[in-house]
XYZ file of C-alpha atoms in Angstrom:
587
model
C 156.657 176.477 17.133
C 156.185 175.672 20.805
C 152.533 175.389 21.824
C 151.232 175.434 18.244
C 151.925 171.873 17.114
C 148.348 171.683 15.823
C 148.755 174.679 13.488
C 150.129 172.627 10.592
C 147.099 170.331 10.820
C 144.674 173.254 10.706
C 146.506 174.657 7.666
C 146.291 171.254 5.938
C 142.595 171.020 6.739
C 141.901 174.484 5.349
C 143.800 173.886 2.105
C 142.287 170.426 1.637
C 138.782 171.756 2.248
C 139.338 174.645 -0.172
C 140.708 172.389 -2.923
C 137.949 169.778 -2.659
C 135.165 172.379 -2.525
C 136.493 174.082 -5.674
C 136.435 170.734 -7.486
C 132.982 169.871 -6.159
C 131.595 173.263 -7.190
C 132.434 172.507 -10.820
C 130.120 169.493 -10.554
C 127.499 171.468 -8.567
C 127.984 169.311 -5.460
C 127.186 170.875 -2.048
C 130.117 172.318 -0.054
C 129.208 170.200 2.982
C 129.990 166.995 1.084
C 133.266 168.554 -0.058
C 134.290 169.383 3.513
C 133.511 165.886 4.813
C 135.308 164.349 1.825
C 138.364 166.524 2.474
C 138.447 165.256 6.053
C 138.229 161.676 4.806
C 141.080 162.189 2.323
C 143.626 163.606 4.757
C 142.377 161.735 7.828
C 143.176 158.233 9.142
C 141.136 156.568 6.383
C 142.954 158.511 3.641
C 146.535 159.728 3.551
C 146.766 159.934 7.342
C 148.134 163.490 7.290
C 145.852 164.730 10.057
C 144.357 162.964 13.039
C 141.360 164.312 14.877
C 142.626 166.014 18.021
C 141.371 168.010 20.974
C 141.959 171.415 19.364
C 140.162 170.569 16.126
C 137.315 168.965 18.078
C 136.957 172.092 20.230
C 136.921 174.389 17.193
C 134.292 172.255 15.469
C 132.090 172.218 18.586
C 132.301 176.007 18.797
C 131.135 176.125 15.182
C 127.970 174.193 16.038
C 127.379 176.473 19.055
C 127.699 179.622 16.916
C 125.474 178.136 14.216
C 122.674 177.469 16.711
C 123.074 180.944 18.235
C 122.598 182.674 14.880
C 119.661 180.383 14.078
C 118.108 181.371 17.407
C 118.387 185.013 16.342
C 115.997 184.216 13.492
C 113.372 182.612 15.761
C 111.041 184.571 18.013
C 109.178 183.123 20.985
C 106.038 183.276 18.849
C 107.736 181.015 16.308
C 108.625 178.549 19.061
C 105.056 178.605 20.375
C 103.890 177.566 16.935
C 106.299 174.624 17.112
C 105.185 173.463 20.553
C 103.122 170.535 19.277
C 106.014 169.254 17.184
C 108.556 169.777 19.988
C 106.467 168.361 22.842
C 104.618 165.599 20.991
C 106.344 164.899 17.690
C 109.868 164.933 19.151
C 109.297 162.323 21.886
C 107.355 160.089 19.499
C 110.102 160.269 16.869
C 112.956 159.486 19.267
C 111.033 156.633 20.903
C 109.899 154.996 17.665
C 113.281 155.393 15.939
C 115.008 153.834 18.960
C 112.616 150.869 18.958
C 112.740 150.314 15.189
C 116.518 150.667 14.765
C 117.393 148.921 18.036
C 115.039 146.071 17.190
C 116.502 145.909 13.697
C 120.002 145.641 15.178
C 118.936 142.670 17.332
C 117.301 140.914 14.383
C 120.297 141.541 12.098
C 122.694 140.251 14.767
C 120.706 137.050 15.265
C 120.497 136.415 11.512
C 124.235 136.947 10.929
C 125.438 135.204 14.072
C 126.917 138.379 15.564
C 126.897 138.923 19.312
C 124.992 141.963 20.514
C 123.276 142.467 23.851
C 119.881 144.028 24.429
C 121.603 146.993 26.079
C 123.877 147.368 23.059
C 120.854 147.371 20.749
C 119.192 150.063 22.884
C 122.340 152.197 22.661
C 122.460 151.779 18.873
C 118.783 152.725 18.634
C 119.226 155.812 20.807
C 122.306 156.949 18.878
C 120.766 156.457 15.455
C 117.558 158.291 16.449
C 119.339 161.670 16.553
C 119.666 163.765 13.399
C 122.428 166.252 12.623
C 121.453 169.719 13.814
C 124.469 171.269 12.087
C 123.846 169.692 8.673
C 120.053 170.107 8.606
C 120.084 173.727 9.756
C 122.989 174.661 7.490
C 121.328 173.138 4.413
C 117.921 174.676 5.125
C 119.460 178.067 5.849
C 121.487 178.015 2.626
C 118.346 177.056 0.675
C 116.253 179.712 2.508
C 113.794 177.046 3.668
C 113.968 177.431 7.464
C 110.807 179.521 7.491
C 108.863 177.130 5.264
C 106.522 174.503 6.777
C 108.987 171.626 6.378
C 111.799 173.816 7.736
C 109.787 174.605 10.867
C 108.884 170.931 11.306
C 112.562 169.960 11.066
C 113.492 172.666 13.574
C 110.858 171.436 16.043
C 112.147 167.857 15.979
C 115.774 169.013 16.277
C 115.005 171.196 19.306
C 113.591 168.196 21.165
C 116.504 165.990 20.123
C 118.981 168.513 21.537
C 117.039 168.594 24.804
C 116.852 164.783 24.883
C 120.628 164.258 24.657
C 121.139 164.609 28.427
C 118.413 162.106 29.446
C 119.786 159.771 26.781
C 123.286 159.974 28.248
C 121.832 159.108 31.653
C 120.072 156.110 30.104
C 123.316 154.959 28.449
C 125.171 155.034 31.773
C 122.403 152.870 33.249
C 122.756 150.263 30.492
C 126.034 148.888 31.863
C 125.611 145.851 34.073
C 127.715 147.246 36.936
C 126.011 150.643 36.993
C 125.779 152.064 40.500
C 123.815 155.200 39.657
C 120.961 155.765 42.103
C 117.436 156.679 41.026
C 117.690 159.814 43.150
C 120.730 160.897 41.129
C 118.859 160.372 37.876
C 115.883 162.393 39.125
C 118.216 165.158 40.320
C 119.908 165.435 36.917
C 116.580 165.565 35.086
C 115.242 168.229 37.474
C 118.483 170.173 36.951
C 118.002 169.918 33.186
C 114.480 171.329 33.386
C 115.381 173.987 35.952
C 118.417 175.318 34.090
C 116.566 175.401 30.764
C 113.552 177.251 32.188
C 115.758 179.566 34.258
C 117.919 180.429 31.260
C 114.910 181.155 29.064
C 113.212 183.354 31.669
C 116.421 185.079 32.780
C 117.687 185.873 29.305
C 114.247 186.977 28.178
C 114.066 189.676 30.860
C 117.728 190.635 31.264
C 119.062 190.731 27.696
C 116.582 193.219 26.161
C 117.719 195.699 28.831
C 121.431 194.889 28.626
C 122.076 194.453 24.895
C 121.208 198.069 23.862
C 124.105 199.320 26.010
C 126.480 197.134 23.988
C 125.082 198.014 20.571
C 124.994 201.739 21.392
C 128.801 201.890 21.156
C 129.953 202.531 17.589
C 133.085 200.338 17.804
C 132.403 197.050 15.930
C 134.739 195.203 18.311
C 132.274 195.796 21.140
C 129.451 194.264 19.110
C 131.534 191.204 18.199
C 132.746 190.623 21.754
C 129.261 191.189 23.137
C 127.811 188.623 20.750
C 130.532 186.081 21.545
C 130.094 186.642 25.285
C 126.353 186.095 25.010
C 126.677 183.036 22.758
C 129.428 181.235 24.661
C 128.206 182.444 28.059
C 124.825 180.795 27.583
C 126.553 177.697 26.171
C 128.804 177.546 29.245
C 125.854 177.829 31.639
C 124.024 174.914 30.042
C 127.175 172.799 29.692
C 127.963 173.141 33.420
C 124.510 171.699 34.078
C 125.221 168.828 31.696
C 123.000 170.208 28.944
C 123.936 170.657 25.292
C 126.021 173.797 24.681
C 124.259 174.261 21.360
C 120.873 174.364 23.104
C 122.085 177.099 25.466
C 123.349 179.172 22.546
C 120.047 178.687 20.716
C 118.084 179.900 23.749
C 120.321 182.987 23.990
C 119.686 183.764 20.331
C 115.923 183.414 20.742
C 116.010 185.778 23.742
C 117.068 188.738 21.568
C 115.499 187.557 18.305
C 113.579 190.124 16.298
C 115.325 193.140 17.815
C 117.629 195.502 15.922
C 120.419 194.500 18.282
C 119.901 190.833 17.474
C 120.164 191.473 13.739
C 123.347 193.507 14.235
C 125.005 190.820 16.357
C 124.028 188.078 13.914
C 125.504 190.039 11.016
C 128.947 190.516 12.573
C 129.143 186.882 13.715
C 128.327 185.287 10.352
C 131.929 185.067 9.013
C 133.229 183.467 12.223
C 130.271 181.113 12.353
C 130.879 179.889 8.809
C 134.601 179.356 9.457
C 134.048 177.372 12.657
C 131.164 175.381 11.157
C 133.369 174.421 8.202
C 135.887 173.032 10.691
C 133.108 170.874 12.151
C 132.364 169.243 8.811
C 136.083 168.705 8.187
C 136.427 167.041 11.594
C 133.585 164.638 10.769
C 135.732 163.129 8.009
C 138.674 162.783 10.406
C 136.659 160.562 12.741
C 136.341 157.669 10.334
C 138.626 154.652 10.311
C 137.191 152.606 7.469
C 137.529 148.815 7.549
C 137.258 147.507 4.006
C 135.948 144.210 5.385
C 133.023 145.923 7.091
C 132.470 148.633 4.467
C 129.608 146.882 2.567
C 127.852 146.185 5.871
C 128.307 149.808 6.925
C 126.797 151.082 3.676
C 123.782 148.759 3.920
C 123.322 149.775 7.565
C 123.417 153.449 6.601
C 120.793 152.906 3.901
C 118.464 151.019 6.268
C 118.859 153.682 8.964
C 118.031 156.433 6.458
C 114.877 154.597 5.401
C 113.820 153.802 8.980
C 114.348 157.326 10.307
C 112.680 158.912 7.298
C 109.568 156.751 7.575
C 109.320 157.248 11.351
C 109.511 161.049 11.059
C 106.945 161.047 8.262
C 104.492 158.879 10.228
C 104.956 160.855 13.448
C 104.398 164.248 11.818
C 101.431 162.990 9.804
C 99.902 161.532 12.990
C 99.933 164.972 14.653
C 98.169 166.464 11.631
C 101.126 167.961 9.823
C 100.452 168.162 6.090
C 101.695 164.982 4.400
C 103.934 166.742 1.877
C 105.564 168.656 4.728
C 105.914 165.430 6.728
C 107.573 163.614 3.822
C 110.051 166.429 3.162
C 110.896 166.683 6.874
C 111.367 162.913 7.014
C 113.806 162.948 4.115
C 115.793 165.830 5.615
C 115.938 164.290 9.121
C 116.756 160.761 7.946
C 120.484 161.063 8.618
C 122.258 160.526 11.950
C 123.962 163.447 13.677
C 126.891 164.667 15.698
C 125.361 163.979 19.124
C 125.270 160.302 18.178
C 129.079 160.350 18.399
C 128.760 161.507 22.006
C 126.319 158.747 22.963
C 128.394 156.091 21.198
C 131.554 157.301 22.966
C 129.831 157.058 26.349
C 128.651 153.575 25.382
C 132.230 152.442 24.693
C 133.483 153.946 27.942
C 130.842 152.071 29.933
C 131.353 148.834 28.004
C 127.870 148.772 26.470
C 129.356 148.288 22.969
C 132.794 147.217 21.734
C 135.313 149.446 19.976
C 134.604 147.546 16.735
C 130.890 148.279 17.082
C 131.804 151.911 17.755
C 133.853 152.281 14.564
C 131.186 150.542 12.477
C 128.592 152.937 13.900
C 130.788 155.936 13.048
C 131.274 154.831 9.449
C 127.538 154.211 8.979
C 126.662 157.547 10.603
C 129.047 159.465 8.361
C 127.684 157.732 5.264
C 124.228 159.039 6.216
C 125.719 162.526 6.621
C 127.441 162.434 3.239
C 124.232 161.655 1.330
C 122.145 164.207 3.259
C 122.773 167.220 0.960
C 121.583 165.132 -1.978
C 118.526 163.989 -0.020
C 117.663 167.582 0.924
C 117.831 168.560 -2.749
C 115.634 165.601 -3.729
C 113.144 166.058 -0.864
C 110.537 167.935 -2.978
C 110.742 165.291 -5.717
C 110.391 162.444 -3.212
C 107.428 164.216 -1.608
C 105.820 164.627 -5.034
C 106.086 160.863 -5.626
C 104.840 159.815 -2.189
C 102.030 162.330 -1.608
C 99.610 160.678 -4.109
C 99.634 157.607 -1.851
C 97.361 159.541 0.521
C 94.408 158.161 -1.396
C 94.889 155.029 0.713
C 94.493 157.081 3.918
C 91.013 158.638 4.166
C 91.971 160.888 7.106
C 94.052 163.013 4.712
C 91.042 163.570 2.465
C 88.977 165.684 4.863
C 88.817 169.441 4.527
C 86.462 171.662 6.499
C 85.757 175.306 5.796
C 83.832 178.009 7.634
C 82.925 180.760 5.206
C 81.229 184.021 6.061
C 77.784 182.581 5.277
C 78.088 179.531 7.502
C 79.746 176.142 7.602
C 80.452 174.538 4.254
C 81.541 170.919 4.105
C 84.327 170.362 1.570
C 85.915 167.101 0.457
C 82.981 164.709 0.238
C 80.514 167.464 -0.703
C 82.845 169.573 -2.854
C 81.557 168.021 -6.042
C 77.985 168.989 -5.096
C 78.921 172.646 -4.623
C 77.988 174.263 -7.919
C 78.610 177.774 -6.608
C 82.363 177.529 -6.443
C 84.635 180.539 -6.048
C 85.415 182.899 -8.906
C 88.988 183.238 -7.626
C 91.056 180.595 -5.863
C 93.970 181.916 -3.772
C 96.842 179.638 -2.781
C 98.520 180.881 0.386
C 97.123 182.977 3.239
C 100.170 185.200 3.598
C 100.244 188.963 3.085
C 99.596 188.666 -0.650
C 96.729 186.225 -0.206
C 95.075 188.236 2.557
C 95.366 191.525 0.649
C 93.883 190.027 -2.515
C 91.102 188.461 -0.433
C 90.293 191.838 1.140
C 89.944 193.519 -2.263
C 87.825 190.673 -3.652
C 85.554 190.771 -0.615
C 85.095 194.555 -0.916
C 84.254 194.247 -4.618
C 81.819 191.371 -4.113
C 83.834 188.714 -5.949
C 83.682 185.211 -4.460
C 86.955 183.547 -3.489
C 88.394 180.669 -1.530
C 91.861 180.296 0.035
C 93.977 177.132 0.115
C 96.535 177.212 2.944
C 99.086 174.603 4.064
C 99.745 175.797 7.627
C 96.946 174.492 9.860
C 97.456 177.173 12.516
C 97.196 179.860 9.851
C 94.051 178.154 8.604
C 92.537 178.307 12.096
C 93.505 181.971 12.488
C 91.904 182.961 9.178
C 88.766 180.933 9.841
C 88.437 182.737 13.165
C 88.002 186.037 11.298
C 85.528 184.530 8.847
C 87.759 183.862 5.841
C 86.811 180.931 3.561
C 90.038 178.980 4.094
C 90.676 175.273 3.859
C 93.713 173.229 4.806
C 95.517 171.598 1.915
C 98.499 171.466 -0.410
C 98.610 173.022 -3.878
C 100.508 169.947 -5.118
C 97.571 167.682 -4.191
C 94.743 167.302 -6.713
C 92.135 166.488 -4.052
C 92.985 169.683 -2.173
C 92.680 171.746 -5.349
C 89.301 170.194 -6.127
C 88.126 170.860 -2.580
C 89.242 174.478 -2.927
C 87.061 174.883 -6.003
C 89.559 174.860 -8.857
C 86.917 173.289 -11.095
C 84.765 176.446 -10.855
C 87.389 179.179 -10.555
C 88.058 181.651 -13.344
C 91.374 182.732 -11.817
C 93.947 180.900 -9.682
C 96.464 183.022 -7.759
C 99.506 181.244 -6.299
C 101.241 183.376 -3.679
C 103.429 180.997 -1.667
C 107.207 180.975 -1.172
C 108.069 177.315 -1.824
C 109.345 177.375 -5.408
C 109.053 173.608 -5.859
C 105.437 173.672 -4.693
C 104.772 176.609 -7.035
C 106.003 174.802 -10.146
C 104.263 171.543 -9.222
C 101.082 173.406 -8.345
C 101.021 175.338 -11.629
C 101.490 172.120 -13.583
C 98.679 170.376 -11.681
C 96.241 173.296 -11.965
C 96.909 173.527 -15.704
C 96.305 169.784 -16.037
C 92.944 170.046 -14.250
C 91.867 173.324 -15.864
C 93.531 174.106 -19.212
C 91.378 177.240 -19.573
C 91.892 178.906 -16.177
C 93.993 182.066 -15.729
C 97.000 181.309 -13.485
C 98.851 184.184 -11.814
C 101.992 183.370 -9.829
C 104.155 185.354 -7.412
C 107.887 184.484 -7.422
C 110.594 186.054 -5.318
C 113.385 185.918 -7.887
C 113.567 186.366 -11.646
C 115.419 183.069 -12.064
C 112.355 181.219 -10.717
C 109.841 182.720 -13.132
C 110.834 180.591 -16.135
C 109.903 177.294 -14.466
C 106.427 178.625 -13.616
C 105.901 179.936 -17.158
C 107.104 176.661 -18.680
C 104.553 174.716 -16.661
C 101.599 176.857 -17.666
C 101.455 180.096 -15.674
C 99.878 182.979 -17.599
C 101.363 185.782 -15.509
C 104.346 185.766 -13.157
C 104.888 188.667 -10.777
C 108.557 188.745 -9.762
C 109.155 190.466 -6.424
C 112.709 191.636 -7.078
C 111.748 192.953 -10.536
C 108.685 194.843 -9.285
C 110.810 196.282 -6.469
C 113.283 197.626 -9.020
C 110.406 199.286 -10.910
C 109.175 200.960 -7.724
C 112.680 202.146 -6.834
C 113.578 203.765 -10.156
C 110.066 205.255 -10.441
C 110.498 206.910 -7.037
C 113.980 208.167 -7.997
C 112.889 209.632 -11.338
C 109.772 211.218 -9.804
C 111.875 212.863 -7.113
C 114.267 214.216 -9.769
C 111.386 215.755 -11.719
C 111.417 213.452 -14.746
C 108.231 213.637 -16.813
C 105.606 210.967 -16.019
C 105.421 209.859 -19.663
C 109.193 209.285 -19.685
C 108.948 207.206 -16.504
C 106.162 205.097 -18.025
C 108.227 204.662 -21.184
C 111.209 203.386 -19.172
C 108.979 201.032 -17.222
C 107.492 199.639 -20.430
C 110.962 199.161 -21.932
C 112.168 197.320 -18.842
C 109.126 195.038 -18.808
C 109.571 194.244 -22.487
C 113.245 193.462 -21.944
C 112.335 191.173 -19.037
C 109.773 189.378 -21.186
C 112.212 188.864 -24.076
C 114.929 187.500 -21.779
C 112.466 185.117 -20.117
C 111.239 183.804 -23.470
C 114.825 183.331 -24.629
C 115.732 181.308 -21.520
C 112.601 179.190 -21.867
C 113.420 178.405 -25.509
C 116.970 177.429 -24.552
C 115.668 175.169 -21.767
C 113.307 173.445 -24.178
């Protein structure tokens, strides 16, 4: 059909992606790996049925733009303010150190193997490999419901800076060529434009959109909501792209501008199906980019492994140096270890300006895509890796200091914790709503307590109102000892990170076999792991919600109170029996 020559390729991509994902699901492999694999199979490195073209590239780029827009809808300006230290300090440090380490490694490897690579080429490689994949990281964290967790916020902070840094990096790449004629004034102008457009977009959207969006959402026709959301998303992306800034960053800013409002939630809901479809096309297109050389394949795989290690360690060190909890830093490092889609852009510019050869370009692409392919597995293993690495903090004294300001004055924990014989009766893990409510009741009833909280800003906020809170991780024995686990009669764990919950329960039970452990879990499927590792009581949010709902319904319908209590007891007994059965099967 005239004008639709690309349609057969899109159909092939869709069917290939569907088939591979169905196979991968049987082996519990992430869909992202299936999509990239499908692209590899039908692309130039496989059967050669589809070649990456302008239309497919455009569709995939729109997918990334829509993904960042919907992510922005979930972030408020308050959330971004909490990330400012990571964005403004951690981001620059990470990009700089990764560039130096990987670029320097490229020079050393070239000299050892007799390969020719210039200093400028090494700088380009370092810059390209320092950028992580926004699409993959955000997609994985969103699917795992971890964006709001400490490591999810740390990852988001680094990614925001990386997206901002792409434009200055592209300017640097154009200056790396020996015959560059770009004037310093031009460079300064482009950087000023970058800052001006970003600030102007944030301020403009923040004041204009809250007044404009209600007019769109007031109309009952769903088409208006969809078109309004698309206009906002792609409009902001177009504004930033015309200024030479990442389209994805513009879309993210637009999402943040209406985040938290009812209109923002409505727009995000209607755009989800389109976002997922376009994002899937992005991952398929990644596989199409590769042209594997079997001669260079072993080198590419080794390069990918070294880059993963280098990036992971750099992120971990950078975040730890700005006082991010070590477990959070390790998990963020593992998740951000891969190389991302903007690296393709920098590498392409490098080829165009003659900074690297086409062979170097293809080898970079293959190595980058190898890092992408293993990322879903790394994200899954991140808690396990963090569990193995965190004990190494005993070699770093700075991670062994906890201060607390309780209502009676300053108490020094850590070095003096062992001398404190008047430890808390109750130890609370997590200063969220559950932790604060329990603390309020304990305070009113005169029962001593102490709170262990991972988020340092939350720690500072609670200390400011006189709460006995210390900064630490429930998976760290030193933190538990500092929080008074040795003296507590009850330990309440009320955090959202399921991996940290199970590890924390196991560690508390190891330290104190006799203590009562009460755990809050969001889902029934998570309760078994906590019970297996030693929890005495598990409060399941979705189960307790169901109790409240049917109790309210029966009360409204006039059912006798004794009958309601009988039904509640029967449901709790059934829940207990099913949990015990699943635990026995697991054992």
